[in-house]
Amino acid sequence: MAVGRVRKPHGVHGELLVEILTDFPQRLAVGVSVGVGQAEPEQFFTVKSVRLHKGAWLLKLSECTRREQADSFREQYLFLPEQEREALPANYYYEHELAGLRCLLLDGREAGTVQRLEAGPAGAWLVVLQGEREVLVPFVSPIVVRVDLEQGCVLLDPPEGLLFGDAL
């Protein structure tokens, strides 16, 4: 389960500034093993220290002692062991599960690829890459018709011209 995204190094001793992506940040504690990677854990580290700083975490991982090393983690996700899929509420998805999914319109046209999920003041947004352009798609049921993890796609029904304009 992705619980955070590394934004940048903090200081010169390998500390990381991490965006919180979970409703339960207390699960990330000293001594916990975390995976670091893009779509799934690629390397594992032990949390040496964690503290809250301006709505984000400042995290120190084992064996990360230099700013240069911390910089290599930029935009990587932090993973905790995943819960059983059946235990999750319906229509709940981990952010890392959505990243990389193809976006299709109801008529079958490709509409881009999900890059990430962003939280906004009124709800979540899918950040969809269309060529070189990013488009924000509200993650609400009339627009996001279905998420199909097995097929690797999100079916969208956006209002006419509102989100995609002349890009398609």
CSV table of C-alpha atoms in Angstrom, one decimal:
chain,number,residue,atom,x,y,z
A,1,MET,CA,0.0,0.0,0.0
A,2,ALA,CA,1.5,3.4,-1.0
A,3,VAL,CA,1.4,5.7,2.0
A,4,GLY,CA,3.6,8.5,0.8
A,5,ARG,CA,5.4,10.1,-2.2
A,6,VAL,CA,9.0,11.4,-1.8
A,7,ARG,CA,9.0,15.0,-2.9
A,8,LYS,CA,12.7,16.0,-2.3
A,9,PRO,CA,15.7,15.7,0.0
A,10,HIS,CA,15.7,17.8,3.2
A,11,GLY,CA,19.0,18.8,4.7
A,12,VAL,CA,22.3,17.2,4.0
A,13,HIS,CA,22.0,14.0,6.0
A,14,GLY,CA,19.6,12.0,3.8
A,15,GLU,CA,16.3,13.1,5.3
A,16,LEU,CA,13.3,13.0,2.9
A,17,LEU,CA,10.3,15.3,2.6
A,18,VAL,CA,7.4,13.0,2.0
A,19,GLU,CA,3.8,13.9,0.9
A,20,ILE,CA,1.3,11.9,3.0
A,21,LEU,CA,-1.0,9.7,0.9
A,22,THR,CA,-2.8,7.8,3.7
A,23,ASP,CA,-5.6,8.5,6.2
A,24,PHE,CA,-3.5,6.5,8.7
A,25,PRO,CA,-0.1,8.1,8.8
A,26,GLN,CA,0.6,6.6,12.3
A,27,ARG,CA,1.3,3.3,10.5
A,28,LEU,CA,4.7,4.7,9.4
A,29,ALA,CA,6.7,4.6,12.6
A,30,VAL,CA,10.3,4.1,13.7
A,31,GLY,CA,11.4,0.5,13.0
A,32,VAL,CA,8.8,-0.2,10.3
A,33,SER,CA,10.1,-1.6,7.0
A,34,VAL,CA,9.1,0.4,3.9
A,35,GLY,CA,9.5,-0.3,0.2
A,36,VAL,CA,10.6,2.5,-2.1
A,37,GLY,CA,9.8,2.5,-5.8
A,38,GLN,CA,7.5,3.7,-8.6
A,39,ALA,CA,4.7,1.2,-9.1
A,40,GLU,CA,5.8,-1.3,-6.5
A,41,PRO,CA,8.6,-1.6,-3.9
A,42,GLU,CA,12.1,-1.9,-5.5
A,43,GLN,CA,14.3,-1.4,-2.4
A,44,PHE,CA,13.5,-1.9,1.3
A,45,PHE,CA,14.6,0.3,4.2
A,46,THR,CA,13.9,0.6,7.9
A,47,VAL,CA,12.4,3.9,9.2
A,48,LYS,CA,15.0,5.5,11.5
A,49,SER,CA,13.0,8.6,12.4
A,50,VAL,CA,9.8,10.3,11.3
A,51,ARG,CA,8.3,13.7,12.2
A,52,LEU,CA,5.6,15.9,10.9
A,53,HIS,CA,6.7,19.1,9.2
A,54,LYS,CA,4.2,21.6,7.6
A,55,GLY,CA,1.7,18.9,6.6
A,56,ALA,CA,4.3,16.5,5.3
A,57,TRP,CA,6.6,13.9,6.8
A,58,LEU,CA,10.3,14.3,7.3
A,59,LEU,CA,11.6,10.8,7.2
A,60,LYS,CA,15.0,9.3,7.8
A,61,LEU,CA,15.6,5.8,6.3
A,62,SER,CA,18.3,3.3,7.2
A,63,GLU,CA,21.4,3.5,4.9
A,64,CYS,CA,20.3,6.8,3.5
A,65,THR,CA,22.9,9.2,4.9
A,66,ARG,CA,23.6,11.7,2.2
A,67,ARG,CA,21.5,14.3,0.3
A,68,GLU,CA,22.6,12.9,-3.1
A,69,GLN,CA,21.3,9.5,-2.1
A,70,ALA,CA,18.0,11.0,-0.8
A,71,ASP,CA,17.7,12.9,-4.1
A,72,SER,CA,17.6,9.6,-6.0
A,73,PHE,CA,14.3,8.8,-4.2
A,74,ARG,CA,12.6,11.9,-5.6
A,75,GLU,CA,9.0,11.2,-6.8
A,76,GLN,CA,9.2,7.5,-5.6
A,77,TYR,CA,6.4,6.0,-3.5
A,78,LEU,CA,6.7,4.6,0.0
A,79,PHE,CA,5.0,1.3,0.4
A,80,LEU,CA,3.7,-0.6,3.5
A,81,PRO,CA,2.5,-4.2,3.2
A,82,GLU,CA,-0.8,-4.2,1.3
A,83,GLN,CA,-4.1,-5.1,2.9
A,84,GLU,CA,-6.2,-7.9,1.5
A,85,ARG,CA,-8.2,-6.6,-1.5
A,86,GLU,CA,-11.4,-8.0,-0.1
A,87,ALA,CA,-11.1,-6.0,3.1
A,88,LEU,CA,-11.2,-2.7,1.2
A,89,PRO,CA,-14.5,-0.8,0.6
A,90,ALA,CA,-16.0,-0.9,-2.9
A,91,ASN,CA,-14.6,1.7,-5.3
A,92,TYR,CA,-11.5,2.3,-3.1
A,93,TYR,CA,-8.2,2.1,-4.9
A,94,TYR,CA,-4.6,2.6,-3.9
A,95,GLU,CA,-3.0,5.5,-5.7
A,96,HIS,CA,-0.3,3.3,-7.1
A,97,GLU,CA,-2.9,1.0,-8.6
A,98,LEU,CA,-4.3,3.8,-10.7
A,99,ALA,CA,-1.0,5.2,-12.0
A,100,GLY,CA,-0.3,3.9,-15.5
A,101,LEU,CA,-3.9,2.9,-16.3
A,102,ARG,CA,-5.2,3.7,-19.8
A,103,CYS,CA,-8.1,6.1,-19.9
A,104,LEU,CA,-10.8,5.2,-22.4
A,105,LEU,CA,-13.9,7.2,-23.4
A,106,LEU,CA,-17.3,5.5,-23.7
A,107,ASP,CA,-16.9,5.4,-27.5
A,108,GLY,CA,-13.7,3.4,-27.1
A,109,ARG,CA,-11.3,6.3,-27.9
A,110,GLU,CA,-8.1,6.5,-25.9
A,111,ALA,CA,-8.0,9.6,-23.7
A,112,GLY,CA,-4.5,9.3,-22.1
A,113,THR,CA,-2.8,7.6,-19.2
A,114,VAL,CA,-3.3,8.1,-15.5
A,115,GLN,CA,-0.1,9.6,-14.0
A,116,ARG,CA,-1.3,10.0,-10.4
A,117,LEU,CA,-4.1,10.8,-8.1
A,118,GLU,CA,-4.1,14.3,-6.5
A,119,ALA,CA,-6.2,15.4,-3.5
A,120,GLY,CA,-8.0,18.7,-3.9
A,121,PRO,CA,-10.2,20.7,-1.5
A,122,ALA,CA,-13.4,19.3,-3.1
A,123,GLY,CA,-12.2,15.8,-3.8
A,124,ALA,CA,-9.7,13.7,-5.7
A,125,TRP,CA,-8.5,14.3,-9.3
A,126,LEU,CA,-6.9,11.9,-11.8
A,127,VAL,CA,-4.0,13.5,-13.5
A,128,VAL,CA,-4.2,12.2,-17.0
A,129,LEU,CA,-1.3,12.6,-19.5
A,130,GLN,CA,-2.4,13.3,-23.1
A,131,GLY,CA,0.7,13.5,-25.1
A,132,GLU,CA,2.7,16.3,-23.5
A,133,ARG,CA,-0.3,17.8,-21.7
A,134,GLU,CA,-1.7,16.9,-18.3
A,135,VAL,CA,-5.5,17.1,-17.7
A,136,LEU,CA,-7.2,17.0,-14.4
A,137,VAL,CA,-10.2,14.7,-14.3
A,138,PRO,CA,-12.5,14.8,-11.3
A,139,PHE,CA,-12.5,11.3,-9.6
A,140,VAL,CA,-16.3,11.3,-9.3
A,141,SER,CA,-18.8,8.6,-10.4
A,142,PRO,CA,-20.6,10.3,-13.3
A,143,ILE,CA,-17.2,11.0,-15.0
A,144,VAL,CA,-15.2,8.0,-13.9
A,145,VAL,CA,-17.6,5.3,-15.0
A,146,ARG,CA,-15.5,2.3,-14.0
A,147,VAL,CA,-12.0,1.4,-12.9
A,148,ASP,CA,-10.9,-2.0,-14.3
A,149,LEU,CA,-7.6,-3.1,-12.7
A,150,GLU,CA,-7.6,-6.4,-14.5
A,151,GLN,CA,-7.9,-4.8,-17.9
A,152,GLY,CA,-5.6,-1.9,-16.9
A,153,CYS,CA,-8.0,0.9,-17.8
A,154,VAL,CA,-10.4,3.6,-16.5
A,155,LEU,CA,-13.6,4.2,-18.4
A,156,LEU,CA,-14.5,7.9,-18.6
A,157,ASP,CA,-17.6,9.9,-19.5
A,158,PRO,CA,-16.5,13.5,-19.3
A,159,PRO,CA,-18.8,16.4,-20.2
A,160,GLU,CA,-18.6,17.5,-23.8
A,161,GLY,CA,-15.4,19.6,-24.4
A,162,LEU,CA,-14.9,20.4,-20.7
A,163,LEU,CA,-11.9,18.2,-20.0
A,164,PHE,CA,-10.5,17.2,-23.4
A,165,GLY,CA,-11.3,20.1,-25.7
A,166,ASP,CA,-9.8,19.6,-29.1
A,167,ALA,CA,-7.0,17.3,-27.9
A,168,LEU,CA,-8.5,14.2,-29.2
